[in-house]
Coordinates of C-alpha atoms in Angstrom, one line a residue:
M1 CA 16.3 7.6 16.2
T2 CA 18.8 6.8 13.7
T3 CA 19.8 9.1 11.4
S4 CA 22.5 8.6 7.9
K5 CA 25.6 11.1 9.1
A6 CA 24.8 13.2 6.4
S7 CA 23.9 16.6 6.9
P8 CA 19.0 15.9 6.3
T9 CA 18.5 17.7 2.5
P10 CA 15.7 19.9 2.3
P11 CA 12.4 19.1 0.4
L12 CA 11.8 20.4 -1.9
T13 CA 9.2 23.4 -2.3
N14 CA 7.2 23.0 -4.8
G15 CA 9.7 21.4 -7.5
A16 CA 11.5 24.1 -7.9
S17 CA 13.8 25.0 -4.7
S18 CA 16.1 23.6 -2.7
G19 CA 15.0 25.8 0.5
P20 CA 13.3 24.9 3.4
L21 CA 9.5 24.9 3.6
Q22 CA 7.3 28.3 4.8
P23 CA 4.8 26.1 7.9
G24 CA 0.7 26.9 5.6
Q25 CA 3.0 26.5 2.6
L26 CA 1.2 24.8 -0.3
N27 CA 2.8 22.1 -2.5
N28 CA 2.3 20.1 -5.1
T29 CA 5.2 18.5 -6.0
L30 CA 7.1 15.0 -4.1
Q31 CA 8.5 16.1 -1.1
V32 CA 9.1 13.0 0.6
I33 CA 9.0 9.5 0.5
N34 CA 8.3 6.4 3.1
V35 CA 9.8 3.6 2.1
G36 CA 9.5 1.6 5.4
L37 CA 7.7 -1.6 5.2
P38 CA 4.1 -2.0 6.2
R39 CA 3.2 -1.8 9.9
T40 CA 6.3 -0.2 10.8
G41 CA 3.4 3.0 11.2
T42 CA 3.8 4.3 7.8
T43 CA -0.2 5.0 7.4
S44 CA 1.5 7.2 10.6
V45 CA 4.1 8.9 9.0
G46 CA 2.0 9.6 6.1
A47 CA -0.6 11.3 8.2
A48 CA 2.2 13.1 10.2
L49 CA 3.7 14.3 6.4
S50 CA 0.8 15.4 5.1
I51 CA 0.1 17.7 8.5
L52 CA 3.8 19.2 7.9
L53 CA 3.7 19.8 3.7
N54 CA 0.5 20.8 3.6
G55 CA -0.9 18.6 1.0
P56 CA -1.9 15.5 0.8
V57 CA -0.2 11.5 0.5
V58 CA -1.2 8.5 -1.3
D59 CA -0.9 5.8 1.7
G60 CA -0.8 2.8 -1.4
G61 CA -2.1 0.1 1.7
A62 CA -5.0 2.9 2.0
L63 CA -5.8 3.2 -1.6
A64 CA -5.7 -1.0 -2.3
W65 CA -8.8 -1.6 1.2
M66 CA -10.6 1.4 0.0
G67 CA -9.7 3.4 -2.6
S68 CA -12.0 3.9 -5.7
A69 CA -12.2 1.3 -8.2
Y70 CA -10.2 3.5 -10.3
Q71 CA -7.3 4.5 -7.6
Q72 CA -7.3 0.0 -7.2
R73 CA -7.2 0.2 -11.3
L74 CA -4.3 2.7 -11.2
L75 CA -2.2 0.3 -8.6
L76 CA -3.1 -2.7 -10.5
E77 CA -1.0 -1.2 -13.8
V78 CA 1.8 -0.8 -10.9
I79 CA 2.4 -4.2 -10.6
R80 CA 1.2 -5.1 -14.4
P81 CA 5.0 -5.6 -16.0
C82 CA 6.5 -7.1 -12.0
P83 CA 9.0 -8.9 -12.2
L84 CA 11.0 -5.4 -14.5
R85 CA 13.1 -7.2 -16.9
T86 CA 13.3 -4.9 -20.1
V87 CA 13.3 -1.6 -20.7
V88 CA 9.8 -0.6 -21.8
D89 CA 9.1 -3.3 -18.3
R90 CA 10.9 -0.4 -16.1
T91 CA 9.6 2.0 -18.2
F92 CA 6.3 1.3 -17.8
A93 CA 6.1 1.0 -14.1
V94 CA 7.6 4.5 -13.8
Y95 CA 5.5 6.0 -15.6
S96 CA 1.9 4.2 -13.4
L97 CA 4.1 5.4 -10.6
A98 CA 3.7 8.9 -11.7
R99 CA 0.4 8.9 -12.3
L100 CA -0.3 7.5 -8.2
T101 CA 1.8 10.6 -7.6
E102 CA 1.0 12.8 -8.7
G103 CA -0.6 16.1 -7.1
C104 CA 0.8 14.7 -4.2
V105 CA 3.4 15.3 -1.5
A106 CA 4.6 12.4 0.0
A107 CA 4.3 8.6 -0.2
T108 CA 4.0 5.5 1.9
D109 CA 3.9 1.8 1.9
V110 CA 3.3 -0.7 -0.8
P111 CA 4.4 -0.7 -3.2
F112 CA 6.3 2.5 -2.9
C113 CA 8.8 0.8 -0.4
Y114 CA 9.7 -2.0 -3.0
F115 CA 10.0 1.3 -6.1
V116 CA 12.2 3.5 -4.2
E117 CA 14.9 3.6 -7.6
E118 CA 11.6 4.4 -9.7
L119 CA 10.5 7.0 -7.2
L120 CA 14.3 8.6 -6.7
Q121 CA 14.3 9.0 -10.8
L122 CA 10.7 10.8 -10.6
Y123 CA 11.5 12.8 -7.9
P124 CA 15.5 12.6 -7.6
R125 CA 15.6 15.2 -4.9
A126 CA 12.2 13.7 -3.0
T127 CA 13.6 13.1 0.7
V128 CA 13.9 9.7 1.9
V129 CA 12.5 8.6 4.9
C130 CA 12.7 4.8 6.6
T131 CA 9.9 4.5 8.9
R132 CA 11.3 1.1 11.6
R133 CA 9.9 -0.6 14.5
E134 CA 11.1 -3.7 17.1
R135 CA 11.5 -6.6 14.7
E136 CA 9.2 -8.9 16.4
S137 CA 6.3 -6.3 16.8
W138 CA 6.8 -5.9 13.2
W139 CA 6.9 -9.7 12.4
Q140 CA 3.3 -9.8 14.7
S141 CA 1.7 -7.4 13.1
Y142 CA 2.3 -8.1 9.8
K143 CA 1.7 -11.7 10.2
N144 CA -1.6 -10.7 11.6
L145 CA -2.0 -8.4 8.6
W146 CA -1.3 -11.3 6.5
W147 CA -3.6 -13.2 8.4
R148 CA -6.9 -10.8 7.4
I149 CA -5.9 -10.6 3.7
D150 CA -5.5 -14.9 3.4
D151 CA -9.0 -15.1 5.3
L152 CA -10.7 -12.6 3.1
A153 CA -9.5 -14.7 -0.2
A154 CA -12.2 -16.9 -0.5
L155 CA -14.7 -14.3 -1.2
G156 CA -12.9 -12.6 -4.0
W157 CA -15.8 -13.6 -5.9
V158 CA -18.0 -11.9 -4.3
S159 CA -16.8 -7.9 -5.0
P160 CA -15.1 -6.7 -7.8
T161 CA -13.3 -4.2 -5.3
L162 CA -12.1 -7.5 -3.4
R163 CA -11.0 -8.9 -5.3
R164 CA -8.3 -6.1 -7.0
F165 CA -7.8 -6.0 -3.6
L166 CA -6.3 -8.9 -3.0
D167 CA -4.7 -8.9 -6.3
I168 CA -2.9 -6.2 -5.0
Q169 CA -1.3 -7.5 -2.2
Y170 CA -0.6 -11.1 -3.9
G171 CA 0.8 -9.4 -6.2
F172 CA 3.0 -6.8 -5.0
L173 CA 4.2 -9.9 -2.8
F174 CA 5.2 -12.3 -4.8
R175 CA 5.8 -10.5 -7.9
R176 CA 7.3 -7.9 -7.6
T177 CA 9.1 -8.3 -3.5
P178 CA 11.3 -11.3 -4.1
Q179 CA 13.2 -8.4 -7.5
A180 CA 13.0 -5.4 -5.7
V181 CA 14.8 -6.8 -2.3
G182 CA 16.8 -9.5 -3.8
I183 CA 15.4 -12.7 -1.5
T184 CA 13.7 -15.8 -3.2
E185 CA 9.9 -15.9 -3.2
A186 CA 9.9 -18.6 -1.1
E187 CA 11.4 -15.6 1.6
V188 CA 8.9 -13.7 1.3
E189 CA 6.4 -16.2 2.2
V190 CA 4.6 -15.3 5.6
V191 CA 6.3 -17.7 7.8
D192 CA 8.0 -17.4 10.9
G193 CA 11.4 -18.4 9.6
N194 CA 11.4 -15.5 7.0
R195 CA 11.2 -12.5 9.5
D196 CA 14.9 -11.8 9.4
S197 CA 15.1 -12.2 6.0
L198 CA 12.8 -9.8 4.7
Y199 CA 12.6 -6.4 7.3
D200 CA 17.5 -6.5 6.6
A201 CA 16.5 -7.5 2.7
H202 CA 14.8 -4.4 2.3
E203 CA 16.4 -2.3 5.0
E204 CA 20.1 -3.1 2.7
Y205 CA 18.3 -2.4 -1.0
V206 CA 16.9 1.0 0.7
R207 CA 20.3 2.2 1.3
R208 CA 21.4 0.4 -1.4
V209 CA 19.8 2.3 -3.9
V210 CA 19.0 5.9 -1.9
P211 CA 22.3 8.4 -2.3
E212 CA 24.0 8.5 0.9
G213 CA 22.5 11.8 2.8
Q214 CA 18.8 11.6 1.0
L215 CA 17.7 8.6 4.0
H216 CA 17.0 9.8 7.1
F217 CA 15.7 6.8 9.8
V218 CA 12.7 7.2 11.9
D219 CA 10.5 5.4 14.4
V220 CA 6.9 6.0 15.0
R221 CA 6.7 6.4 19.3
D222 CA 9.7 9.2 19.3
G223 CA 6.5 11.7 17.6
W224 CA 6.9 14.8 15.6
K225 CA 10.7 15.4 16.5
P226 CA 13.1 13.5 13.8
L227 CA 10.7 14.3 11.0
C228 CA 10.5 17.8 12.1
D229 CA 14.5 18.1 12.1
I230 CA 14.7 16.0 9.3
L231 CA 12.5 18.7 7.3
N232 CA 13.6 21.3 9.2
L233 CA 10.4 22.1 10.0
P234 CA 8.7 23.6 13.3
V235 CA 6.8 21.4 15.6
P236 CA 3.3 22.0 15.3
D237 CA 1.0 21.9 18.1
I238 CA -0.5 19.9 18.2
D239 CA -0.9 14.7 18.3
F240 CA 1.0 13.4 16.1
P241 CA -1.1 10.4 14.1
R242 CA -1.8 7.6 15.5
E243 CA -3.3 5.6 13.1
N244 CA -3.8 1.6 11.6
T245 CA -3.8 0.6 15.7
R246 CA -4.3 -2.9 15.7
Q247 CA -7.3 -1.9 18.0
R248 CA -9.2 0.1 15.0
M249 CA -8.1 -2.9 12.6
D250 CA -10.0 -5.7 14.6
P251 CA -13.2 -4.5 13.8
F252 CA -13.1 -2.5 10.5
Q253 CA -12.3 -6.7 10.0
V254 CA -14.9 -8.1 11.2
V255 CA -17.4 -5.7 9.8
V256 CA -15.7 -6.0 6.1
K257 CA -15.9 -10.0 6.1
R258 CA -19.5 -9.7 8.1
R259 CA -20.5 -7.5 4.7
F260 CA -18.6 -9.8 2.4
I261 CA -20.2 -12.3 3.2
I262 CA -24.0 -11.1 3.8
R263 CA -23.0 -9.9 0.1
G264 CA -22.4 -13.6 -1.5
V265 CA -25.4 -15.1 1.0
L266 CA -27.5 -13.0 -1.1
L267 CA -25.9 -13.6 -4.4
V268 CA -25.9 -17.5 -3.9
S269 CA -30.1 -16.2 -3.3
V270 CA -30.0 -14.8 -5.8
G271 CA -28.5 -17.8 -7.9
L272 CA -30.4 -20.2 -6.7
G273 CA -33.4 -18.4 -7.3
A274 CA -33.1 -17.8 -10.8
C275 CA -32.1 -21.5 -11.5
G276 CA -35.4 -22.4 -9.8
G277 CA -37.2 -20.5 -11.8
L278 CA -35.5 -21.9 -15.2
V279 CA -35.8 -25.5 -14.3
Y280 CA -39.3 -24.0 -13.0
L281 CA -40.6 -22.4 -16.5
L282 CA -38.5 -25.9 -18.6
R283 CA -40.8 -27.4 -17.1
R284 CA -43.9 -26.1 -17.9
A285 CA -42.7 -25.5 -21.4
L286 CA -41.8 -29.7 -21.7
G287 CA -45.5 -31.1 -19.8
G288 CA -47.6 -28.4 -22.5
Y289 CA -45.2 -30.1 -25.1
A290 CA -45.6 -33.3 -24.1
R291 CA -49.5 -33.1 -23.6
K292 CA -49.9 -32.1 -27.2
L293 CA -48.4 -35.6 -28.1
W294 CA -50.2 -37.1 -26.4

């Protein structure tokens, strides 16, 4: 684990104190922002923070994929003003982020890793954690994630839920990421030549916008201790969460794709049946009209 040189800043307690949290104490304001890139262990850290801080954690990636229509629309509201060019754009984005994070103790994954300044405007004393992963391992997992997304893109017409998911993913990738980390749209494309530019630009962005002493880098392979040291909390007597692994995602992808394909086939079948019925009725009507003329 690597941390910044300054001593850890204790998280807020219900937004009113800079003192350390007590185990089991209920919290309802954002204590921690995990600004790590997707596929760096953000889901596992989110689950761990929910246990440590005894409250709900908003996982943007999970909301995009499995959230309700309302939650997906909240994410789309964050994207709407991007790229942020005016004070109004920025204010709207901050307002949308406030709605997403309200009542949560921590935030993790996209979009939060690309709205660090805006989140710190809302929660200036929150502890900022950045999950890290060996970059080649991260890149292979990140590419695999986008392969899955691209694979589902052709089915977006089948389901409003899937269409919103795709709009969220592509919206954040092309409308927010370049502006946030200072690279071009071509450099956010998921191609092998862009691995280092995206990884390094994101870390430079995080270091630039987070005040010294407020930022801490962690690796999920190190388990509970780094997080507990940063937050000044005891290590729980349970295993560290291991979420969102490739072994779990692969069969899930197959099931989801099959479900949307079946739905698409049913929609096409219903559409063809309706067209066939309409043709039949038109033929009957025209046939009766022709007989009358005869």
